[in-house]
Short mmCIF file of C-alpha atoms in Angstrom, two decimals:
data_model
loop_
_atom_site.label_atom_id
_atom_site.label_comp_id
_atom_site.label_asym_id
_atom_site.label_seq_id
_atom_site.Cartn_x
_atom_site.Cartn_y
_atom_site.Cartn_z
CA UNK A 1 -17.62 -29.65 -24.99
CA UNK A 2 -15.47 -26.61 -24.56
CA UNK A 3 -18.15 -23.81 -24.70
CA UNK A 4 -16.45 -21.75 -26.92
CA UNK A 5 -14.30 -23.29 -29.37
CA UNK A 6 -11.38 -22.22 -32.00
CA UNK A 7 -9.38 -23.41 -35.02
CA UNK A 8 -5.64 -23.39 -33.38
CA UNK A 9 -4.43 -22.95 -36.44
CA UNK A 10 -1.81 -21.63 -37.98
CA UNK A 11 -2.47 -19.31 -40.86
CA UNK A 12 -0.30 -18.70 -42.25
CA UNK A 13 -1.25 -16.13 -45.06
CA UNK A 14 0.68 -13.98 -47.23
CA UNK A 15 0.70 -9.38 -46.93
CA UNK A 16 -2.60 -8.33 -48.33
CA UNK A 17 -4.33 -11.48 -48.18
CA UNK A 18 -7.80 -11.84 -47.04
CA UNK A 19 -8.41 -14.88 -43.51
CA UNK A 20 -11.55 -15.53 -41.81
CA UNK A 21 -11.08 -16.60 -38.03
CA UNK A 22 -13.95 -18.88 -37.38
CA UNK A 23 -15.62 -19.49 -33.25
CA UNK A 24 -18.57 -21.49 -32.21
CA UNK A 25 -20.02 -21.62 -28.96
CA UNK A 26 -22.22 -23.97 -26.72
CA UNK A 27 -24.75 -21.88 -24.07
CA UNK A 28 -27.36 -20.40 -25.90
CA UNK A 29 -28.11 -17.91 -23.37
CA UNK A 30 -24.97 -15.98 -24.33
CA UNK A 31 -25.73 -12.21 -24.43
CA UNK A 32 -22.37 -11.12 -25.72
CA UNK A 33 -19.09 -11.03 -27.66
CA UNK A 34 -16.10 -9.84 -28.63
CA UNK A 35 -12.80 -10.17 -30.80
CA UNK A 36 -9.99 -9.67 -28.79
CA UNK A 37 -5.88 -9.91 -30.30
CA UNK A 38 -3.01 -11.34 -27.58
CA UNK A 39 0.24 -10.71 -28.83
CA UNK A 40 3.29 -12.70 -28.35
CA UNK A 41 3.90 -12.69 -24.55
CA UNK A 42 1.20 -9.96 -24.07
CA UNK A 43 -2.54 -9.54 -22.43
CA UNK A 44 -5.17 -9.47 -24.75
CA UNK A 45 -6.65 -5.63 -25.80
CA UNK A 46 -10.00 -6.20 -27.45
CA UNK A 47 -10.32 -5.76 -30.95
CA UNK A 48 -13.86 -5.12 -31.07
CA UNK A 49 -17.31 -6.52 -30.52
CA UNK A 50 -19.61 -8.26 -32.64
CA UNK A 51 -23.09 -7.11 -33.01
CA UNK A 52 -26.03 -9.60 -34.06
CA UNK A 53 -26.42 -7.47 -37.24
CA UNK A 54 -22.98 -8.07 -38.02
CA UNK A 55 -20.28 -5.12 -37.87
CA UNK A 56 -17.35 -3.87 -39.60
CA UNK A 57 -14.17 -1.69 -38.45
CA UNK A 58 -11.52 -0.11 -41.25
CA UNK A 59 -10.48 -3.87 -42.52
CA UNK A 60 -12.35 -6.41 -39.68
CA UNK A 61 -15.78 -7.15 -40.10
CA UNK A 62 -16.78 -9.20 -37.32
CA UNK A 63 -20.73 -11.60 -37.59
CA UNK A 64 -22.97 -13.63 -35.30
CA UNK A 65 -25.14 -16.25 -35.86
CA UNK A 66 -26.95 -16.64 -32.74
CA UNK A 67 -29.44 -19.09 -34.63
CA UNK A 68 -25.82 -21.56 -35.16
CA UNK A 69 -24.02 -19.90 -32.18
CA UNK A 70 -20.78 -18.56 -34.84
CA UNK A 71 -18.85 -16.44 -34.51
CA UNK A 72 -17.17 -14.73 -37.51
CA UNK A 73 -14.10 -12.41 -38.06
CA UNK A 74 -13.29 -11.17 -41.10
CA UNK A 75 -9.80 -8.96 -41.79
CA UNK A 76 -8.99 -7.87 -45.25
CA UNK A 77 -5.62 -6.79 -47.47
CA UNK A 78 -3.88 -8.40 -44.07
CA UNK A 79 -0.76 -6.22 -42.61
CA UNK A 80 2.72 -8.11 -40.89
CA UNK A 81 0.55 -6.34 -38.29
CA UNK A 82 -2.22 -8.36 -37.95
CA UNK A 83 0.38 -11.18 -36.81
CA UNK A 84 -0.97 -11.63 -33.01
CA UNK A 85 -3.39 -14.56 -31.55
CA UNK A 86 -7.33 -13.80 -32.20
CA UNK A 87 -9.11 -15.18 -29.03
CA UNK A 88 -13.44 -15.13 -29.75
CA UNK A 89 -14.87 -14.80 -26.21
CA UNK A 90 -18.35 -15.05 -25.24
CA UNK A 91 -19.75 -13.61 -22.17
CA UNK A 92 -22.09 -15.32 -20.10
CA UNK A 93 -25.57 -13.35 -18.85
CA UNK A 94 -25.55 -12.25 -15.07
CA UNK A 95 -24.65 -10.27 -12.83
CA UNK A 96 -20.16 -9.32 -13.13
CA UNK A 97 -19.01 -9.27 -16.68
CA UNK A 98 -17.83 -13.16 -16.59
CA UNK A 99 -15.69 -14.09 -20.18
CA UNK A 100 -15.89 -17.52 -21.66
CA UNK A 101 -12.28 -17.12 -23.74
CA UNK A 102 -11.34 -19.33 -26.55
CA UNK A 103 -8.48 -21.17 -27.18
CA UNK A 104 -7.04 -18.31 -29.92
CA UNK A 105 -5.94 -18.80 -33.62
CA UNK A 106 -2.72 -17.73 -34.36
CA UNK A 107 -2.61 -16.07 -37.68
CA UNK A 108 1.03 -15.22 -38.90
CA UNK A 109 0.98 -12.85 -42.05
CA UNK A 110 4.54 -12.92 -44.29
CA UNK A 111 5.41 -10.71 -47.08
CA UNK B 1 -7.70 7.26 -17.50
CA UNK B 2 -7.49 4.42 -15.31
CA UNK B 3 -4.06 2.44 -15.40
CA UNK B 4 -3.53 -1.27 -14.32
CA UNK B 5 -0.62 -2.77 -12.84
CA UNK B 6 0.81 -6.37 -11.61
CA UNK B 7 3.79 -7.79 -10.62
CA UNK B 8 5.83 -8.94 -10.55
CA UNK B 9 6.02 -9.73 -14.63
CA UNK B 10 8.43 -13.22 -14.33
CA UNK B 11 8.64 -15.09 -11.99
CA UNK B 12 9.81 -18.81 -10.99
CA UNK B 13 9.44 -20.63 -8.33
CA UNK B 14 9.75 -24.24 -6.70
CA UNK B 15 7.21 -26.65 -6.01
CA UNK B 16 5.84 -26.21 -2.66
CA UNK B 17 7.01 -22.59 -2.57
CA UNK B 18 4.24 -19.94 -1.69
CA UNK B 19 3.02 -17.61 -4.47
CA UNK B 20 1.72 -14.33 -3.58
CA UNK B 21 1.27 -11.52 -7.19
CA UNK B 22 -0.16 -8.17 -6.46
CA UNK B 23 -2.58 -6.76 -9.03
CA UNK B 24 -3.54 -2.61 -8.43
CA UNK B 25 -5.78 -0.63 -10.27
CA UNK B 26 -5.82 3.38 -10.07
CA UNK B 27 -8.08 5.42 -12.25
CA UNK B 28 -12.12 4.61 -11.43
CA UNK B 29 -13.63 3.24 -8.21
CA UNK B 30 -15.32 0.43 -7.37
CA UNK B 31 -14.37 -2.13 -9.93
CA UNK B 32 -15.00 -5.52 -10.47
CA UNK B 33 -11.69 -7.53 -10.37
CA UNK B 34 -10.21 -10.78 -12.07
CA UNK B 35 -8.25 -13.05 -12.05
CA UNK B 36 -7.47 -14.92 -14.82
CA UNK B 37 -5.18 -17.31 -15.59
CA UNK B 38 -3.37 -18.93 -19.37
CA UNK B 39 -1.94 -21.86 -19.77
CA UNK B 40 0.67 -22.57 -22.89
CA UNK B 41 -1.56 -22.87 -25.33
CA UNK B 42 -4.68 -23.14 -24.02
CA UNK B 43 -7.35 -20.36 -23.43
CA UNK B 44 -7.86 -18.00 -20.52
CA UNK B 45 -9.60 -19.97 -17.38
CA UNK B 46 -10.95 -17.41 -15.11
CA UNK B 47 -9.73 -18.36 -11.63
CA UNK B 48 -10.72 -15.64 -9.43
CA UNK B 49 -14.01 -12.71 -9.47
CA UNK B 50 -14.34 -9.18 -6.96
CA UNK B 51 -17.17 -6.98 -6.62
CA UNK B 52 -16.23 -5.41 -3.88
CA UNK B 53 -13.83 -5.49 -1.07
CA UNK B 54 -13.77 -8.87 0.80
CA UNK B 55 -16.10 -10.05 -1.42
CA UNK B 56 -14.07 -12.72 -3.84
CA UNK B 57 -15.68 -15.91 -6.09
CA UNK B 58 -14.18 -18.75 -6.74
CA UNK B 59 -15.19 -20.00 -10.33
CA UNK B 60 -12.47 -23.50 -10.15
CA UNK B 61 -11.89 -24.90 -7.03
CA UNK B 62 -7.90 -24.75 -6.79
CA UNK B 63 -5.23 -24.93 -4.12
CA UNK B 64 -4.47 -21.06 -5.32
CA UNK B 65 -7.11 -18.48 -3.36
CA UNK B 66 -7.54 -14.31 -3.45
CA UNK B 67 -8.52 -11.81 -1.60
CA UNK B 68 -8.96 -8.32 -1.84
CA UNK B 69 -7.57 -6.39 1.16
CA UNK B 70 -8.41 -2.75 -0.65
CA UNK B 71 -11.29 -1.50 -3.31
CA UNK B 72 -8.59 -1.18 -6.12
CA UNK B 73 -6.38 -4.36 -5.23
CA UNK B 74 -6.22 -7.98 -5.76
CA UNK B 75 -3.81 -10.45 -4.67
CA UNK B 76 -3.53 -14.11 -5.07
CA UNK B 77 -1.96 -16.36 -3.11
CA UNK B 78 -0.87 -20.02 -3.11
CA UNK B 79 0.63 -22.07 0.15
CA UNK B 80 2.01 -24.32 -2.20
CA UNK B 81 2.96 -24.15 -5.60
CA UNK B 82 2.23 -27.37 -7.43
CA UNK B 83 3.73 -27.57 -11.55
CA UNK B 84 0.87 -27.23 -12.66
CA UNK B 85 0.22 -23.48 -11.10
CA UNK B 86 2.24 -23.00 -14.27
CA UNK B 87 1.57 -20.33 -16.47
CA UNK B 88 -0.06 -16.86 -17.62
CA UNK B 89 -1.79 -15.22 -14.35
CA UNK B 90 -3.91 -11.95 -15.80
CA UNK B 91 -5.21 -9.13 -13.58
CA UNK B 92 -8.57 -7.78 -15.15
CA UNK B 93 -10.81 -4.89 -14.17
CA UNK B 94 -14.33 -3.79 -15.02
CA UNK B 95 -17.06 -1.40 -14.25
CA UNK B 96 -19.45 -2.41 -11.84
CA UNK B 97 -22.60 -2.28 -14.03
CA UNK B 98 -20.20 -3.74 -17.69
CA UNK B 99 -19.29 -1.87 -20.07
CA UNK B 100 -18.96 -2.33 -23.51
CA UNK B 101 -15.08 -2.59 -24.49
CA UNK B 102 -13.92 -4.35 -20.73
CA UNK B 103 -12.57 -5.87 -19.21
CA UNK B 104 -9.28 -4.93 -18.95
CA UNK B 105 -6.24 -6.47 -18.92
CA UNK B 106 -3.15 -5.54 -16.62
CA UNK B 107 0.49 -7.31 -18.19
CA UNK B 108 0.12 -10.23 -16.40
CA UNK B 109 3.21 -12.79 -14.98
CA UNK B 110 4.70 -15.19 -15.73
CA UNK B 111 5.09 -17.96 -13.54
CA UNK B 112 7.03 -21.06 -14.05
CA UNK B 113 6.84 -23.52 -11.18
CA UNK B 114 9.53 -25.95 -11.11
#
């Protein structure tokens, strides 16, 4: 079983749609969680951290369910510029930032 | 502000040839440094990390090696490339204690081994 699993997609949605990404992780000792965005042929960039109580940043909402070892990202009112691959990332406990990346879910927003 | 540089941006190498990819960081001291690889359609795999000069830890056994000759320089090498070494190589840095918004990635090197 992969340490971090995501639906590979692609998700094809029209502008204005709401889209949800799901992610599960296998290590119950994981301590921090993130969503990264990666544009085609570019490096990943941090989109948002995921907090236990859930958090929102504009059109983006992230949630964490530690009991189910499940993370989600919701994008409301999708824009063309949201088209990218969204990577679920889990940070393990330890003395350095060991980040485990999911394979990513590709999103294509069309007019 | 901090910046991270990687070169070259793209590279095409024959099987069996050597490899040297370089990464440098500006604007910070004593960062943690990382090499990741992303194969086509797959997630990022951590290859090496370093918490200081000359300190390298390997996550995955393979024919690659890493070195950190200076505080803000991280080098990925191979003596003989394999076809399976093709991929997108990303260098990253983070503050030593681990911040809430890092690590930060360099622009990457796209390596094709033929």
